[in-house]
XYZ file of C-alpha atoms in Angstrom:
430
model
C -157.415 38.903 47.265
C -153.865 38.089 48.625
C -152.766 39.319 51.871
C -149.398 41.166 51.924
C -147.392 41.579 54.963
C -145.432 44.819 55.239
C -142.675 44.484 57.735
C -140.294 47.079 59.080
C -136.857 46.242 59.672
C -134.943 48.204 62.468
C -136.158 47.423 65.916
C -138.995 45.073 64.265
C -137.187 42.294 62.100
C -134.041 43.026 64.287
C -133.898 43.960 67.888
C -131.790 47.168 67.293
C -131.577 50.195 65.107
C -129.102 49.325 62.544
C -127.715 52.848 61.825
C -127.012 53.165 65.652
C -125.164 49.686 65.761
C -123.186 51.034 62.526
C -122.118 54.008 64.576
C -120.785 51.805 67.473
C -118.608 49.941 64.844
C -117.364 52.877 62.688
C -116.657 55.207 65.554
C -115.044 52.679 68.117
C -111.803 54.439 68.204
C -113.150 58.067 67.943
C -112.315 60.356 70.786
C -115.982 61.757 70.901
C -117.763 58.505 70.120
C -120.075 58.672 73.290
C -121.375 62.258 72.289
C -121.769 61.377 68.830
C -123.807 57.817 69.586
C -126.048 59.971 71.695
C -126.457 62.641 68.824
C -127.352 59.590 66.351
C -129.790 57.925 68.677
C -131.394 61.497 69.479
C -132.134 61.770 65.497
C -133.471 58.092 65.447
C -135.914 58.697 68.389
C -137.096 61.982 67.045
C -137.871 60.595 63.566
C -139.448 57.300 65.017
C -141.852 59.592 67.270
C -142.462 61.789 64.259
C -140.994 64.817 65.704
C -138.468 65.298 62.982
C -138.836 64.729 59.309
C -137.227 61.363 58.130
C -135.123 62.943 55.446
C -133.559 65.393 58.280
C -132.897 62.531 60.505
C -131.575 60.255 57.829
C -129.186 62.776 56.661
C -128.180 63.773 60.322
C -127.152 60.266 61.201
C -125.426 59.315 57.710
C -123.302 62.318 58.042
C -122.217 61.432 61.556
C -121.327 57.794 60.877
C -118.015 58.124 59.374
C -118.480 54.517 57.970
C -117.175 52.368 55.020
C -117.828 49.168 53.388
C -115.684 47.256 55.924
C -117.851 48.567 58.596
C -120.971 47.299 56.902
C -119.478 43.865 56.866
C -119.099 43.935 60.507
C -122.676 45.102 60.855
C -124.270 42.459 58.895
C -122.494 39.722 61.103
C -123.662 41.539 64.065
C -127.300 42.118 62.817
C -127.700 38.429 61.988
C -127.344 37.548 65.654
C -129.798 40.312 66.660
C -132.968 39.076 64.657
C -135.916 39.558 67.031
C -136.534 36.083 68.727
C -140.064 35.751 67.556
C -139.282 36.301 63.900
C -136.064 33.940 64.444
C -138.441 30.884 65.471
C -141.004 31.775 62.757
C -138.635 31.267 59.726
C -141.089 28.674 58.237
C -143.833 31.349 57.886
C -141.580 33.325 55.479
C -140.909 30.294 53.659
C -144.671 29.639 52.955
C -145.368 33.357 52.329
C -142.084 34.171 50.399
C -144.178 36.120 47.681
C -146.133 38.281 50.233
C -143.984 38.953 53.187
C -142.159 42.248 52.249
C -139.694 44.261 54.066
C -140.239 47.973 53.634
C -137.754 50.073 55.683
C -136.100 53.520 55.818
C -132.755 51.651 56.447
C -130.427 50.534 53.858
C -130.371 47.488 51.464
C -126.526 47.123 51.860
C -127.135 45.563 55.411
C -130.868 44.483 55.422
C -130.554 42.262 52.401
C -128.078 39.856 53.794
C -129.771 39.551 57.070
C -133.410 38.804 55.838
C -132.628 36.790 52.518
C -131.751 33.614 54.753
C -135.424 33.895 56.007
C -136.794 33.158 52.499
C -137.522 36.817 51.992
C -137.141 37.582 47.992
C -134.655 40.370 47.038
C -137.295 41.808 44.929
C -139.664 42.162 48.028
C -137.088 44.149 49.878
C -137.646 47.938 49.657
C -135.024 50.212 51.450
C -132.468 53.091 50.757
C -129.065 52.518 49.441
C -125.906 54.275 50.387
C -123.614 56.152 48.012
C -119.840 55.743 48.411
C -116.647 57.404 47.284
C -114.013 55.747 45.377
C -112.406 54.319 48.759
C -115.574 52.674 49.702
C -116.550 55.409 52.270
C -120.199 56.229 53.067
C -120.739 59.749 51.621
C -124.487 59.954 51.544
C -127.469 58.056 50.129
C -129.726 57.829 46.940
C -131.994 60.964 47.387
C -134.271 60.009 44.769
C -135.496 56.902 46.740
C -138.859 57.676 48.074
C -137.918 55.872 51.180
C -135.388 58.742 51.989
C -138.094 61.341 52.338
C -140.835 62.058 54.954
C -143.758 59.641 54.137
C -141.590 57.536 52.016
C -143.264 54.289 52.753
C -146.645 55.942 51.871
C -145.073 57.327 48.528
C -143.602 53.790 47.805
C -146.978 51.959 48.388
C -148.774 54.445 46.239
C -146.119 53.634 43.344
C -146.616 50.048 43.631
C -150.089 50.048 43.695
C -150.529 46.614 45.164
C -153.749 44.874 44.606
C -154.360 42.772 47.663
C -154.900 43.621 51.549
C -152.120 44.914 53.080
C -151.117 44.478 56.796
C -148.275 46.682 58.296
C -146.111 45.739 61.316
C -143.430 48.189 62.776
C -142.435 50.035 65.742
C -142.189 53.522 64.296
C -144.209 56.616 63.055
C -143.306 55.902 59.387
C -145.167 52.681 59.840
C -148.281 54.219 61.494
C -148.424 56.705 58.410
C -149.289 53.755 56.104
C -152.375 53.172 58.334
C -153.003 56.868 58.309
C -152.934 57.028 54.488
C -155.506 54.290 54.029
C -152.984 52.168 52.207
C -153.082 49.262 54.684
C -155.974 47.581 56.377
C -154.433 47.140 59.764
C -151.418 48.520 61.489
C -149.651 46.434 64.254
C -147.366 48.263 66.558
C -144.659 45.883 67.343
C -143.274 46.105 70.873
C -140.912 43.185 71.422
C -137.908 45.464 71.327
C -139.197 48.890 71.998
C -142.376 50.708 72.927
C -143.177 54.149 71.560
C -146.370 55.556 73.106
C -146.836 57.892 70.143
C -147.070 54.860 67.949
C -148.894 52.288 70.166
C -151.751 54.764 71.028
C -152.624 55.069 67.257
C -152.134 51.282 66.349
C -154.968 48.835 65.436
C -153.227 46.425 67.612
C -150.253 46.208 69.935
C -148.195 43.118 69.070
C -145.421 42.255 71.698
C -144.346 39.463 69.575
C -144.432 38.142 65.773
C -146.222 35.141 67.462
C -148.995 37.427 68.569
C -149.304 39.011 64.983
C -149.593 35.690 63.464
C -152.028 34.551 66.223
C -154.415 37.415 65.622
C -154.240 36.761 61.889
C -154.713 32.979 62.286
C -151.648 32.433 60.486
C -149.138 29.484 60.684
C -146.742 29.982 63.555
C -143.899 28.212 65.352
C -145.876 28.089 68.838
C -149.423 27.521 69.160
C -150.062 30.196 71.666
C -148.161 33.455 71.986
C -146.242 33.481 75.247
C -146.845 37.043 75.747
C -150.515 35.933 76.474
C -149.353 33.705 79.203
C -149.670 35.657 82.465
C -146.665 34.811 84.806
C -147.060 36.134 88.263
C -144.094 36.345 90.543
C -144.812 36.470 94.079
C -142.554 37.128 97.271
C -138.949 37.254 97.586
C -137.581 36.277 93.971
C -134.180 37.470 92.801
C -134.346 39.576 89.921
C -132.584 37.223 87.791
C -135.405 34.733 87.945
C -137.813 37.304 86.826
C -135.539 38.339 84.130
C -135.196 34.810 82.689
C -139.091 34.658 82.125
C -139.314 38.150 80.912
C -136.556 37.538 78.422
C -138.369 34.578 77.134
C -141.445 36.485 76.217
C -143.853 35.827 79.016
C -146.152 38.621 80.497
C -144.722 39.369 83.762
C -146.389 40.818 86.895
C -144.703 41.116 90.276
C -146.527 41.096 93.281
C -146.258 40.757 97.297
C -149.304 38.249 97.388
C -151.197 36.250 95.221
C -154.072 38.721 94.530
C -157.549 37.440 93.803
C -157.785 39.293 90.558
C -155.132 37.188 88.988
C -156.244 33.873 90.055
C -158.439 32.664 87.196
C -156.008 34.244 84.647
C -152.310 33.108 85.831
C -150.849 30.619 83.593
C -147.270 30.573 85.553
C -146.595 31.219 89.151
C -143.044 31.847 90.317
C -142.924 31.917 94.304
C -140.542 32.968 96.733
C -139.913 30.667 99.717
C -142.640 30.728 102.536
C -145.482 31.899 100.171
C -148.715 29.908 100.816
C -151.228 29.121 98.151
C -154.411 28.115 99.370
C -156.575 25.131 98.211
C -159.391 27.448 97.012
C -156.785 29.554 94.896
C -155.331 26.473 93.251
C -158.872 25.043 92.565
C -159.869 28.304 90.734
C -156.597 28.723 88.690
C -157.985 26.884 85.685
C -155.323 28.319 83.333
C -152.316 27.672 85.623
C -149.928 25.321 83.801
C -146.662 25.376 86.210
C -145.589 26.586 89.511
C -142.091 27.226 90.477
C -141.216 27.541 94.113
C -137.913 28.731 95.465
C -137.897 26.373 98.404
C -139.676 23.275 99.583
C -143.539 23.312 98.710
C -144.495 21.016 101.602
C -146.834 22.737 103.763
C -147.302 25.586 101.425
C -148.930 24.134 98.352
C -151.452 21.255 97.977
C -149.605 18.836 95.540
C -152.567 16.527 95.274
C -154.755 19.511 93.828
C -151.843 20.252 91.430
C -151.872 16.620 90.071
C -155.658 16.889 89.798
C -155.437 20.040 87.641
C -152.310 19.111 85.690
C -150.226 21.714 87.346
C -146.359 20.931 86.843
C -144.374 21.949 89.984
C -140.698 22.636 90.201
C -139.390 23.503 93.760
C -136.027 23.508 95.624
C -135.765 21.362 98.623
C -132.184 22.608 99.377
C -130.994 25.849 98.553
C -133.106 28.546 96.918
C -129.825 30.590 96.002
C -128.442 27.668 94.206
C -131.524 27.191 91.939
C -132.821 30.854 91.660
C -132.144 30.712 88.087
C -132.603 26.826 87.365
C -136.410 26.881 88.403
C -137.577 29.429 86.105
C -135.567 27.839 83.430
C -137.281 24.529 84.058
C -140.734 26.408 83.903
C -139.760 28.023 80.541
C -138.649 24.509 79.167
C -141.914 22.998 80.215
C -143.985 25.715 78.456
C -141.796 25.910 75.337
C -140.870 22.220 74.704
C -142.924 20.052 77.078
C -140.127 18.988 79.608
C -140.814 18.053 83.000
C -137.214 17.265 84.148
C -136.896 17.518 88.090
C -140.631 18.174 88.480
C -141.728 17.463 92.008
C -144.947 15.949 90.947
C -144.815 14.798 87.405
C -142.949 12.024 85.422
C -139.387 13.230 84.419
C -139.175 13.665 80.716
C -136.631 15.682 78.501
C -138.058 15.869 75.092
C -135.999 16.373 71.726
C -136.719 19.494 69.978
C -138.409 18.271 66.664
C -138.929 20.679 63.702
C -141.994 20.731 61.413
C -144.323 18.725 63.672
C -147.230 19.605 65.866
C -146.556 18.511 69.646
C -149.563 17.442 71.558
C -149.474 17.151 75.379
C -152.055 14.836 77.000
C -152.076 14.784 80.843
C -154.466 12.149 82.151
C -154.985 9.879 85.215
C -152.782 6.869 85.533
C -155.295 4.252 84.683
C -155.159 1.315 82.304
C -156.086 1.747 78.734
C -155.587 5.652 78.194
C -152.702 5.268 75.518
C -154.923 2.747 73.698
C -157.792 5.323 73.501
C -155.505 8.079 72.525
C -153.993 6.136 69.572
C -157.446 4.968 68.426
C -158.283 8.804 68.011
C -155.213 9.348 65.972
C -155.789 6.311 64.011
C -159.402 7.135 63.220
C -158.273 10.477 62.136
C -155.361 8.936 59.801
C -152.532 10.967 61.726
C -148.958 10.270 60.877
C -147.207 9.879 64.458
C -143.508 11.044 64.205
C -142.522 10.314 67.928
C -144.641 9.385 71.138
C -143.489 9.676 74.698
C -145.181 8.396 77.746
C -144.289 8.410 81.469
C -146.367 7.876 84.523
C -145.710 8.903 88.137
C -148.016 7.747 91.030
C -151.550 8.949 89.833
C -150.357 11.068 86.708
C -149.951 9.993 83.086
C -148.046 12.237 80.753
C -148.255 11.434 77.084
C -146.434 13.781 74.190
C -147.096 13.046 70.855
C -145.501 14.568 67.639
C -147.510 14.403 64.811
C -147.090 15.540 60.991
C -149.283 16.929 58.422
C -152.580 18.543 58.320
C -155.366 17.488 60.902
C -158.991 18.481 61.383
C -159.574 20.513 64.535
C -161.945 17.850 65.680
C -159.135 15.686 66.521
C -158.286 18.142 69.340
C -161.941 17.864 70.508
C -161.685 14.047 70.487
C -158.461 14.021 72.445
C -159.957 16.306 75.128
C -163.103 14.208 75.650
C -161.106 10.834 76.432
C -162.126 9.574 79.819
C -159.855 10.559 82.591
C -158.139 13.529 80.759
C -157.023 16.068 83.140
C -155.508 18.669 80.750
C -154.718 18.861 76.862
C -152.543 21.341 75.307
C -151.045 22.079 71.743
C -147.573 23.011 72.457
C -146.463 24.157 68.741
């Protein structure tokens, strides 16, 4: 049986509620715009939380819009810039699953179709409402015969379609949960990258903070090998809010603490530390998932660089002015996790890597001893791997090899690379 992916649009595929954004455009010069904005948002939230029927909320919002076709053109341009980050980077998934990735929304085709079709979603797989216009192109209502304009409309629609296959739903609102409640879909994933509604998340099969997480849980092809929301980033000490914001916006799971608490040592993947914060040797030795440390100051005397080298932990610090680099250091940490860059690291070879599409990027951190690259490439050759690009730099006792490969590979390849003598850490980047 085929798997079908039933995806919501507002606050899921896009970061925003489109009708709310349309109101911002159409009412820009209205003297009472703020009070009307608030009323439209109130309707939206009541419907998403299941406290108001969808038909009532939809009618109420459309009536308040005072919009026409020219406003829709502006809205589409705006929405194209507001596609959710994790959906945007997984465009390739939609290309490969163009027959089974569907948009089912209580929104409107007039703005949904031009936003999602560049992602290879077929127009016949977009199910949404449609506006009614008068002779001057003003929006005067919607097609009330469309099941998606009514309460429980998504349930009604899928019953009519009678799809033969396994259905998975992903969305942020009550209407998405209703599909699970009806028994029509196998699993419901509450999407929380943009907004989290307790009335929805507490009933979901899974809470998915990103589309990467959805793909990961379902073992589907994805742009990055491991969802960033699963990487715990611990922020300790006096760290400016902007530094934390940069990493949170990038999708990492953030915890802010005064000290490096013992319960986080074994699970932390990233550490961002204020000046004068000490990390003990014992903590470093136990931090097996730790990939990078950012230090807003000079690490000398605060962090054991030799242990970081031995465990393959990339360190970025600031020996001059923490104020100047409060943004730079978290950005460097993110670029290491996202792309493998080690530029201006305190302890690693300095590499700035090109961003290459449609490849698998493998990071191999090893002791700087003769013959390692020969062993690495022997493994690739024995597995008939097509190498697109390869980068190697060494610094002191550390070797850092980055290999971009193309095409399918057996998972045993990864095991062989990890077992090469003098390997410190191995990671699939994307």
